[in-house]
mmCIF file of N, CA and C in Angstrom:
data_model
loop_
_atom_site.group_PDB
_atom_site.id
_atom_site.type_symbol
_atom_site.label_atom_id
_atom_site.label_comp_id
_atom_site.label_asym_id
_atom_site.label_seq_id
_atom_site.Cartn_x
_atom_site.Cartn_y
_atom_site.Cartn_z
ATOM 1 N N GLN A 1 0.838 -1.190 0.000
ATOM 2 C CA GLN A 1 0.000 0.000 0.000
ATOM 3 C C GLN A 1 0.877 1.246 0.000
ATOM 4 N N VAL A 2 0.665 2.075 -1.008
ATOM 5 C CA VAL A 2 1.433 3.311 -1.102
ATOM 6 C C VAL A 2 0.842 4.344 -0.161
ATOM 7 N N GLN A 3 1.718 4.960 0.604
ATOM 8 C CA GLN A 3 1.264 6.026 1.487
ATOM 9 C C GLN A 3 2.209 7.201 1.441
ATOM 10 N N LEU A 4 1.626 8.380 1.388
ATOM 11 C CA LEU A 4 2.372 9.624 1.556
ATOM 12 C C LEU A 4 1.748 10.318 2.754
ATOM 13 N N VAL A 5 2.493 10.416 3.822
ATOM 14 C CA VAL A 5 1.968 10.985 5.058
ATOM 15 C C VAL A 5 2.621 12.329 5.317
ATOM 16 N N GLN A 6 1.803 13.340 5.360
ATOM 17 C CA GLN A 6 2.289 14.703 5.519
ATOM 18 C C GLN A 6 2.265 15.131 6.982
ATOM 19 N N SER A 7 3.165 16.034 7.310
ATOM 20 C CA SER A 7 3.195 16.640 8.633
ATOM 21 C C SER A 7 3.685 18.077 8.500
ATOM 22 N N GLY A 8 3.483 18.829 9.557
ATOM 23 C CA GLY A 8 3.827 20.240 9.529
ATOM 24 C C GLY A 8 2.594 21.061 9.237
ATOM 25 N N GLY A 9 2.765 22.288 8.882
ATOM 26 C CA GLY A 9 1.641 23.156 8.612
ATOM 27 C C GLY A 9 1.131 23.812 9.880
ATOM 28 N N GLY A 10 0.057 24.573 9.730
ATOM 29 C CA GLY A 10 -0.526 25.264 10.871
ATOM 30 C C GLY A 10 -0.762 26.726 10.574
ATOM 31 N N LEU A 11 -0.822 27.503 11.650
ATOM 32 C CA LEU A 11 -1.106 28.938 11.562
ATOM 33 C C LEU A 11 0.162 29.729 11.838
ATOM 34 N N VAL A 12 0.433 30.700 10.995
ATOM 35 C CA VAL A 12 1.637 31.518 11.153
ATOM 36 C C VAL A 12 1.315 32.953 10.738
ATOM 37 N N LEU A 13 2.023 33.894 11.324
ATOM 38 C CA LEU A 13 1.865 35.288 10.932
ATOM 39 C C LEU A 13 2.586 35.548 9.619
ATOM 40 N N ALA A 14 2.098 36.520 8.892
ATOM 41 C CA ALA A 14 2.769 36.923 7.651
ATOM 42 C C ALA A 14 4.232 37.252 7.940
ATOM 43 N N GLY A 15 5.087 36.778 7.050
ATOM 44 C CA GLY A 15 6.517 36.952 7.234
ATOM 45 C C GLY A 15 7.186 35.796 7.950
ATOM 46 N N GLY A 16 6.379 34.910 8.504
ATOM 47 C CA GLY A 16 6.909 33.769 9.226
ATOM 48 C C GLY A 16 7.287 32.614 8.322
ATOM 49 N N SER A 17 7.682 31.503 8.952
ATOM 50 C CA SER A 17 8.156 30.332 8.219
ATOM 51 C C SER A 17 7.479 29.070 8.730
ATOM 52 N N LEU A 18 7.371 28.112 7.842
ATOM 53 C CA LEU A 18 6.890 26.777 8.181
ATOM 54 C C LEU A 18 7.646 25.777 7.314
ATOM 55 N N ARG A 19 7.725 24.536 7.810
ATOM 56 C CA ARG A 19 8.266 23.462 7.006
ATOM 57 C C ARG A 19 7.270 22.316 6.974
ATOM 58 N N LEU A 20 6.970 21.865 5.779
ATOM 59 C CA LEU A 20 6.119 20.699 5.579
ATOM 60 C C LEU A 20 6.987 19.499 5.250
ATOM 61 N N SER A 21 6.561 18.342 5.749
ATOM 62 C CA SER A 21 7.252 17.091 5.456
ATOM 63 C C SER A 21 6.267 16.102 4.844
ATOM 64 N N CYS A 22 6.798 15.198 4.056
ATOM 65 C CA CYS A 22 5.981 14.172 3.421
ATOM 66 C C CYS A 22 6.796 12.883 3.419
ATOM 67 N N ALA A 23 6.364 11.912 4.206
ATOM 68 C CA ALA A 23 7.074 10.646 4.323
ATOM 69 C C ALA A 23 6.382 9.587 3.479
ATOM 70 N N ALA A 24 7.168 8.897 2.671
ATOM 71 C CA ALA A 24 6.628 7.898 1.749
ATOM 72 C C ALA A 24 6.894 6.492 2.254
ATOM 73 N N SER A 25 5.927 5.624 2.023
ATOM 74 C CA SER A 25 6.111 4.205 2.324
ATOM 75 C C SER A 25 5.416 3.387 1.246
ATOM 76 N N GLY A 26 5.828 2.145 1.111
ATOM 77 C CA GLY A 26 5.209 1.275 0.125
ATOM 78 C C GLY A 26 5.683 1.522 -1.286
ATOM 79 N N ARG A 27 6.720 2.355 -1.428
ATOM 80 C CA ARG A 27 7.258 2.646 -2.745
ATOM 81 C C ARG A 27 8.782 2.709 -2.669
ATOM 82 N N THR A 28 9.393 2.651 -3.842
ATOM 83 C CA THR A 28 10.835 2.891 -3.925
ATOM 84 C C THR A 28 11.029 4.386 -4.071
ATOM 85 N N PHE A 29 11.115 5.045 -2.938
ATOM 86 C CA PHE A 29 11.144 6.513 -2.916
ATOM 87 C C PHE A 29 12.289 7.056 -3.759
ATOM 88 N N SER A 30 13.395 6.367 -3.758
ATOM 89 C CA SER A 30 14.574 6.852 -4.488
ATOM 90 C C SER A 30 14.391 6.793 -5.994
ATOM 91 N N SER A 31 13.279 6.236 -6.466
ATOM 92 C CA SER A 31 12.965 6.234 -7.897
ATOM 93 C C SER A 31 11.808 7.165 -8.226
ATOM 94 N N ASP A 32 11.363 7.922 -7.253
ATOM 95 C CA ASP A 32 10.205 8.802 -7.437
ATOM 96 C C ASP A 32 10.618 10.257 -7.558
ATOM 97 N N ALA A 33 10.035 10.924 -8.543
ATOM 98 C CA ALA A 33 10.059 12.379 -8.551
ATOM 99 C C ALA A 33 8.930 12.855 -7.635
ATOM 100 N N MET A 34 9.153 13.979 -6.979
ATOM 101 C CA MET A 34 8.194 14.461 -5.987
ATOM 102 C C MET A 34 7.778 15.893 -6.287
ATOM 103 N N GLY A 35 6.604 16.255 -5.797
ATOM 104 C CA GLY A 35 6.130 17.611 -5.990
ATOM 105 C C GLY A 35 5.265 18.067 -4.837
ATOM 106 N N TRP A 36 5.095 19.364 -4.753
ATOM 107 C CA TRP A 36 4.162 19.966 -3.803
ATOM 108 C C TRP A 36 3.162 20.815 -4.598
ATOM 109 N N PHE A 37 1.913 20.717 -4.204
ATOM 110 C CA PHE A 37 0.842 21.499 -4.795
ATOM 111 C C PHE A 37 0.044 22.131 -3.657
ATOM 112 N N ARG A 38 -0.815 23.075 -4.007
ATOM 113 C CA ARG A 38 -1.671 23.663 -2.985
ATOM 114 C C ARG A 38 -3.019 24.023 -3.591
ATOM 115 N N GLN A 39 -4.015 24.093 -2.715
ATOM 116 C CA GLN A 39 -5.360 24.438 -3.155
ATOM 117 C C GLN A 39 -5.987 25.377 -2.137
ATOM 118 N N ALA A 40 -6.256 26.592 -2.587
ATOM 119 C CA ALA A 40 -6.922 27.585 -1.757
ATOM 120 C C ALA A 40 -8.429 27.430 -1.920
ATOM 121 N N PRO A 41 -9.198 27.916 -0.957
ATOM 122 C CA PRO A 41 -10.658 27.799 -1.038
ATOM 123 C C PRO A 41 -11.201 28.403 -2.327
ATOM 124 N N GLY A 42 -12.018 27.648 -3.019
ATOM 125 C CA GLY A 42 -12.640 28.141 -4.236
ATOM 126 C C GLY A 42 -11.739 28.174 -5.448
ATOM 127 N N LYS A 43 -10.522 27.657 -5.306
ATOM 128 C CA LYS A 43 -9.571 27.678 -6.422
ATOM 129 C C LYS A 43 -9.135 26.260 -6.784
ATOM 130 N N GLU A 44 -8.571 26.138 -7.960
ATOM 131 C CA GLU A 44 -8.057 24.845 -8.388
ATOM 132 C C GLU A 44 -6.706 24.569 -7.719
ATOM 133 N N ARG A 45 -6.397 23.288 -7.640
ATOM 134 C CA ARG A 45 -5.088 22.902 -7.107
ATOM 135 C C ARG A 45 -4.008 23.371 -8.073
ATOM 136 N N GLU A 46 -2.954 23.952 -7.507
ATOM 137 C CA GLU A 46 -1.896 24.514 -8.346
ATOM 138 C C GLU A 46 -0.532 24.010 -7.931
ATOM 139 N N PHE A 47 0.362 24.032 -8.877
ATOM 140 C CA PHE A 47 1.735 23.595 -8.663
ATOM 141 C C PHE A 47 2.485 24.582 -7.777
ATOM 142 N N VAL A 48 3.308 24.046 -6.880
ATOM 143 C CA VAL A 48 4.147 24.877 -6.022
ATOM 144 C C VAL A 48 5.631 24.619 -6.290
ATOM 145 N N ALA A 49 6.042 23.362 -6.189
ATOM 146 C CA ALA A 49 7.473 23.052 -6.343
ATOM 147 C C ALA A 49 7.638 21.591 -6.718
ATOM 148 N N ALA A 50 8.745 21.285 -7.378
ATOM 149 C CA ALA A 50 9.031 19.912 -7.778
ATOM 150 C C ALA A 50 10.512 19.625 -7.617
ATOM 151 N N ILE A 51 10.814 18.350 -7.424
ATOM 152 C CA ILE A 51 12.201 17.931 -7.273
ATOM 153 C C ILE A 51 12.389 16.600 -7.972
ATOM 154 N N SER A 52 13.552 16.445 -8.596
ATOM 155 C CA SER A 52 13.852 15.226 -9.336
ATOM 156 C C SER A 52 14.219 14.085 -8.397
ATOM 157 N N VAL A 53 14.395 12.920 -8.975
ATOM 158 C CA VAL A 53 14.650 11.699 -8.211
ATOM 159 C C VAL A 53 15.854 11.852 -7.280
ATOM 160 N N ARG A 54 16.915 12.402 -7.803
ATOM 161 C CA ARG A 54 18.142 12.509 -6.999
ATOM 162 C C ARG A 54 18.258 13.851 -6.280
ATOM 163 N N GLY A 55 17.296 14.733 -6.536
ATOM 164 C CA GLY A 55 17.304 16.015 -5.852
ATOM 165 C C GLY A 55 18.133 17.091 -6.519
ATOM 166 N N GLY A 56 18.736 16.756 -7.651
ATOM 167 C CA GLY A 56 19.605 17.728 -8.287
ATOM 168 C C GLY A 56 18.882 18.752 -9.135
ATOM 169 N N ASN A 57 17.620 18.510 -9.391
ATOM 170 C CA ASN A 57 16.839 19.407 -10.230
ATOM 171 C C ASN A 57 15.589 19.823 -9.460
ATOM 172 N N THR A 58 15.423 21.115 -9.273
ATOM 173 C CA THR A 58 14.234 21.646 -8.597
ATOM 174 C C THR A 58 13.592 22.715 -9.467
ATOM 175 N N TYR A 59 12.308 22.929 -9.242
ATOM 176 C CA TYR A 59 11.580 23.915 -10.036
ATOM 177 C C TYR A 59 10.467 24.481 -9.174
ATOM 178 N N TYR A 60 10.186 25.782 -9.349
ATOM 179 C CA TYR A 60 9.221 26.468 -8.480
ATOM 180 C C TYR A 60 8.224 27.278 -9.304
ATOM 181 N N ALA A 61 7.046 27.400 -8.750
ATOM 182 C CA ALA A 61 6.098 28.360 -9.301
ATOM 183 C C ALA A 61 6.639 29.761 -9.059
ATOM 184 N N ASP A 62 6.326 30.661 -9.966
ATOM 185 C CA ASP A 62 6.828 32.033 -9.841
ATOM 186 C C ASP A 62 6.382 32.662 -8.525
ATOM 187 N N SER A 63 5.208 32.283 -8.067
ATOM 188 C CA SER A 63 4.641 32.905 -6.864
ATOM 189 C C SER A 63 5.424 32.562 -5.594
ATOM 190 N N VAL A 64 6.213 31.488 -5.626
ATOM 191 C CA VAL A 64 6.939 31.082 -4.422
ATOM 192 C C VAL A 64 8.456 31.118 -4.605
ATOM 193 N N LYS A 65 8.884 31.395 -5.800
ATOM 194 C CA LYS A 65 10.317 31.387 -6.096
ATOM 195 C C LYS A 65 11.056 32.378 -5.200
ATOM 196 N N GLY A 66 12.151 31.909 -4.623
ATOM 197 C CA GLY A 66 12.922 32.760 -3.729
ATOM 198 C C GLY A 66 12.451 32.712 -2.284
ATOM 199 N N ARG A 67 11.280 32.141 -2.036
ATOM 200 C CA ARG A 67 10.753 32.045 -0.673
ATOM 201 C C ARG A 67 10.635 30.596 -0.203
ATOM 202 N N PHE A 68 10.334 29.687 -1.114
ATOM 203 C CA PHE A 68 10.154 28.276 -0.773
ATOM 204 C C PHE A 68 11.352 27.474 -1.283
ATOM 205 N N THR A 69 11.689 26.435 -0.544
ATOM 206 C CA THR A 69 12.759 25.531 -0.959
ATOM 207 C C THR A 69 12.299 24.097 -0.786
ATOM 208 N N ILE A 70 12.330 23.332 -1.868
ATOM 209 C CA ILE A 70 11.994 21.916 -1.811
ATOM 210 C C ILE A 70 13.282 21.117 -1.678
ATOM 211 N N SER A 71 13.229 20.055 -0.888
ATOM 212 C CA SER A 71 14.400 19.200 -0.717
ATOM 213 C C SER A 71 13.909 17.784 -0.406
ATOM 214 N N ARG A 72 14.831 16.845 -0.464
ATOM 215 C CA ARG A 72 14.475 15.470 -0.171
ATOM 216 C C ARG A 72 15.623 14.759 0.513
ATOM 217 N N ASP A 73 15.266 13.778 1.325
ATOM 218 C CA ASP A 73 16.244 12.928 1.983
ATOM 219 C C ASP A 73 15.866 11.497 1.617
ATOM 220 N N ASN A 74 16.552 10.924 0.668
ATOM 221 C CA ASN A 74 16.192 9.593 0.190
ATOM 222 C C ASN A 74 16.451 8.520 1.242
ATOM 223 N N ALA A 75 17.353 8.777 2.163
ATOM 224 C CA ALA A 75 17.602 7.818 3.237
ATOM 225 C C ALA A 75 16.422 7.750 4.204
ATOM 226 N N LYS A 76 15.670 8.843 4.288
ATOM 227 C CA LYS A 76 14.510 8.911 5.181
ATOM 228 C C LYS A 76 13.186 8.799 4.429
ATOM 229 N N ASN A 77 13.260 8.626 3.106
ATOM 230 C CA ASN A 77 12.041 8.543 2.284
ATOM 231 C C ASN A 77 11.120 9.736 2.512
ATOM 232 N N THR A 78 11.720 10.913 2.588
ATOM 233 C CA THR A 78 10.956 12.103 2.940
ATOM 234 C C THR A 78 11.309 13.275 2.027
ATOM 235 N N VAL A 79 10.295 14.015 1.652
ATOM 236 C CA VAL A 79 10.463 15.259 0.914
ATOM 237 C C VAL A 79 9.957 16.402 1.788
ATOM 238 N N TYR A 80 10.586 17.539 1.653
ATOM 239 C CA TYR A 80 10.262 18.703 2.473
ATOM 240 C C TYR A 80 9.994 19.912 1.585
ATOM 241 N N VAL A 81 9.274 20.858 2.144
ATOM 242 C CA VAL A 81 9.238 22.187 1.555
ATOM 243 C C VAL A 81 9.362 23.189 2.706
ATOM 244 N N GLN A 82 10.415 23.967 2.636
ATOM 245 C CA GLN A 82 10.644 25.027 3.608
ATOM 246 C C GLN A 82 10.025 26.291 3.047
ATOM 247 N N MET A 83 9.135 26.895 3.811
ATOM 248 C CA MET A 83 8.399 28.059 3.339
ATOM 249 C C MET A 83 8.757 29.247 4.223
ATOM 250 N N ASN A 84 9.403 30.232 3.626
ATOM 251 C CA ASN A 84 9.816 31.436 4.335
ATOM 252 C C ASN A 84 9.068 32.647 3.794
ATOM 253 N N SER A 85 9.108 33.728 4.542
ATOM 254 C CA SER A 85 8.458 34.975 4.125
ATOM 255 C C SER A 85 7.028 34.723 3.664
ATOM 256 N N LEU A 86 6.308 33.989 4.461
ATOM 257 C CA LEU A 86 4.952 33.604 4.076
ATOM 258 C C LEU A 86 4.026 34.811 3.985
ATOM 259 N N LYS A 87 3.111 34.713 3.044
ATOM 260 C CA LYS A 87 2.139 35.777 2.783
ATOM 261 C C LYS A 87 0.724 35.231 2.974
ATOM 262 N N PRO A 88 -0.239 36.087 3.245
ATOM 263 C CA PRO A 88 -1.623 35.605 3.376
ATOM 264 C C PRO A 88 -2.094 34.829 2.148
ATOM 265 N N GLU A 89 -1.612 35.202 0.977
ATOM 266 C CA GLU A 89 -2.027 34.496 -0.240
ATOM 267 C C GLU A 89 -1.422 33.101 -0.359
ATOM 268 N N ASP A 90 -0.535 32.726 0.542
ATOM 269 C CA ASP A 90 -0.018 31.362 0.588
ATOM 270 C C ASP A 90 -0.965 30.433 1.348
ATOM 271 N N THR A 91 -1.994 30.984 1.956
ATOM 272 C CA THR A 91 -2.960 30.173 2.686
ATOM 273 C C THR A 91 -3.641 29.179 1.761
ATOM 274 N N ALA A 92 -3.556 27.901 2.124
ATOM 275 C CA ALA A 92 -4.105 26.837 1.277
ATOM 276 C C ALA A 92 -3.909 25.501 1.982
ATOM 277 N N VAL A 93 -4.527 24.478 1.420
ATOM 278 C CA VAL A 93 -4.191 23.106 1.784
ATOM 279 C C VAL A 93 -3.065 22.668 0.860
ATOM 280 N N TYR A 94 -1.997 22.182 1.434
ATOM 281 C CA TYR A 94 -0.825 21.770 0.675
ATOM 282 C C TYR A 94 -0.777 20.253 0.560
ATOM 283 N N TYR A 95 -0.431 19.785 -0.631
ATOM 284 C CA TYR A 95 -0.385 18.351 -0.911
ATOM 285 C C TYR A 95 0.986 17.981 -1.472
ATOM 286 N N CYS A 96 1.533 16.873 -0.999
ATOM 287 C CA CYS A 96 2.703 16.321 -1.666
ATOM 288 C C CYS A 96 2.233 15.271 -2.657
ATOM 289 N N ALA A 97 3.063 15.001 -3.645
ATOM 290 C CA ALA A 97 2.703 14.062 -4.689
ATOM 291 C C ALA A 97 3.944 13.316 -5.155
ATOM 292 N N ALA A 98 3.727 12.103 -5.659
ATOM 293 C CA ALA A 98 4.835 11.258 -6.100
ATOM 294 C C ALA A 98 4.502 10.574 -7.417
ATOM 295 N N ARG A 99 5.541 10.287 -8.171
ATOM 296 C CA ARG A 99 5.406 9.482 -9.378
ATOM 297 C C ARG A 99 6.767 8.851 -9.664
ATOM 298 N N SER A 100 6.735 7.693 -10.274
ATOM 299 C CA SER A 100 7.994 7.073 -10.658
ATOM 300 C C SER A 100 8.567 7.830 -11.840
ATOM 301 N N SER A 101 9.873 7.832 -11.930
ATOM 302 C CA SER A 101 10.530 8.544 -13.015
ATOM 303 C C SER A 101 11.761 7.769 -13.471
ATOM 304 N N ALA A 102 11.833 7.562 -14.769
ATOM 305 C CA ALA A 102 12.997 6.877 -15.326
ATOM 306 C C ALA A 102 14.176 7.827 -15.508
ATOM 307 N N TRP A 103 13.889 9.119 -15.430
ATOM 308 C CA TRP A 103 14.940 10.112 -15.637
ATOM 309 C C TRP A 103 15.324 10.739 -14.309
ATOM 310 N N ALA A 104 16.555 10.609 -13.926
ATOM 311 C CA ALA A 104 16.991 11.018 -12.592
ATOM 312 C C ALA A 104 16.964 12.517 -12.389
ATOM 313 N N ASN A 105 17.069 13.279 -13.447
ATOM 314 C CA ASN A 105 17.186 14.729 -13.313
ATOM 315 C C ASN A 105 16.012 15.473 -13.932
ATOM 316 N N TYR A 106 14.866 14.864 -13.918
ATOM 317 C CA TYR A 106 13.688 15.476 -14.506
ATOM 318 C C TYR A 106 12.680 15.818 -13.420
ATOM 319 N N HIS A 107 11.998 16.943 -13.593
ATOM 320 C CA HIS A 107 10.948 17.304 -12.650
ATOM 321 C C HIS A 107 9.612 17.361 -13.392
ATOM 322 N N TYR A 108 8.523 17.315 -12.626
ATOM 323 C CA TYR A 108 7.177 17.302 -13.195
ATOM 324 C C TYR A 108 6.340 18.372 -12.510
ATOM 325 N N THR A 109 5.557 19.109 -13.288
ATOM 326 C CA THR A 109 4.823 20.242 -12.723
ATOM 327 C C THR A 109 3.309 20.151 -12.870
ATOM 328 N N ALA A 110 2.811 19.178 -13.614
ATOM 329 C CA ALA A 110 1.368 19.081 -13.844
ATOM 330 C C ALA A 110 0.728 18.084 -12.891
ATOM 331 N N LEU A 111 -0.501 18.380 -12.483
ATOM 332 C CA LEU A 111 -1.228 17.464 -11.605
ATOM 333 C C LEU A 111 -1.322 16.072 -12.224
ATOM 334 N N ARG A 112 -1.579 16.026 -13.498
ATOM 335 C CA ARG A 112 -1.789 14.741 -14.162
ATOM 336 C C ARG A 112 -0.520 13.899 -14.227
ATOM 337 N N ASP A 113 0.630 14.524 -13.961
ATOM 338 C CA ASP A 113 1.888 13.782 -13.981
ATOM 339 C C ASP A 113 2.031 12.852 -12.773
ATOM 340 N N TYR A 114 1.286 13.110 -11.719
ATOM 341 C CA TYR A 114 1.484 12.412 -10.449
ATOM 342 C C TYR A 114 0.422 11.354 -10.200
ATOM 343 N N ASN A 115 0.865 10.249 -9.613
ATOM 344 C CA ASN A 115 -0.023 9.118 -9.354
ATOM 345 C C ASN A 115 -0.468 9.012 -7.905
ATOM 346 N N TYR A 116 0.355 9.521 -7.004
ATOM 347 C CA TYR A 116 0.095 9.336 -5.586
ATOM 348 C C TYR A 116 0.118 10.680 -4.879
ATOM 349 N N TRP A 117 -0.788 10.808 -3.911
ATOM 350 C CA TRP A 117 -0.969 12.081 -3.231
ATOM 351 C C TRP A 117 -1.015 11.889 -1.717
ATOM 352 N N GLY A 118 -0.493 12.887 -1.019
ATOM 353 C CA GLY A 118 -0.629 12.915 0.423
ATOM 354 C C GLY A 118 -2.028 13.362 0.824
ATOM 355 N N GLN A 119 -2.251 13.362 2.133
ATOM 356 C CA GLN A 119 -3.595 13.644 2.641
ATOM 357 C C GLN A 119 -3.921 15.130 2.700
ATOM 358 N N GLY A 120 -2.925 15.958 2.513
ATOM 359 C CA GLY A 120 -3.134 17.403 2.585
ATOM 360 C C GLY A 120 -2.929 17.932 3.991
ATOM 361 N N THR A 121 -2.390 19.139 4.062
ATOM 362 C CA THR A 121 -2.199 19.781 5.358
ATOM 363 C C THR A 121 -2.479 21.273 5.205
ATOM 364 N N GLN A 122 -3.170 21.829 6.173
ATOM 365 C CA GLN A 122 -3.583 23.226 6.094
ATOM 366 C C GLN A 122 -2.447 24.149 6.505
ATOM 367 N N VAL A 123 -2.237 25.164 5.697
ATOM 368 C CA VAL A 123 -1.332 26.256 6.028
ATOM 369 C C VAL A 123 -2.152 27.542 6.001
ATOM 370 N N THR A 124 -2.159 28.253 7.112
ATOM 371 C CA THR A 124 -2.898 29.495 7.205
ATOM 372 C C THR A 124 -1.939 30.604 7.606
ATOM 373 N N VAL A 125 -1.887 31.643 6.776
ATOM 374 C CA VAL A 125 -1.006 32.770 7.035
ATOM 375 C C VAL A 125 -1.881 33.969 7.367
ATOM 376 N N SER A 126 -1.714 34.459 8.568
ATOM 377 C CA SER A 126 -2.525 35.571 9.040
ATOM 378 C C SER A 126 -1.775 36.887 8.896
ATOM 379 N N SER A 127 -2.509 37.899 8.496
ATOM 380 C CA SER A 127 -1.905 39.231 8.398
ATOM 381 C C SER A 127 -2.081 39.993 9.705
#
């Protein structure tokens, strides 16, 4: 059974920081490309950040570039997103996602690219 279990999130003041974690089980994590997405109330789920299998290739949405950092620890089967300088518009439910990838240095940015999803975690940024 494939599982992506998320942790972190919560309520933070604007300008603050949070780190989300996503632990994978039931898969060969070291062969998976990973991504983070978010969905605000009344909006579609959108891409936030992606990382390649080996972690050498990362990609960010323009809205978070320079503020968010995606990383992974293959020994711990975990992917992270460090979120700094948070803004009220970052408020959303955040989801991690996984898919197998034959290319070690490739990232994926579309929802349809991913097969497995975490349960979601709420991030609320208060002004």
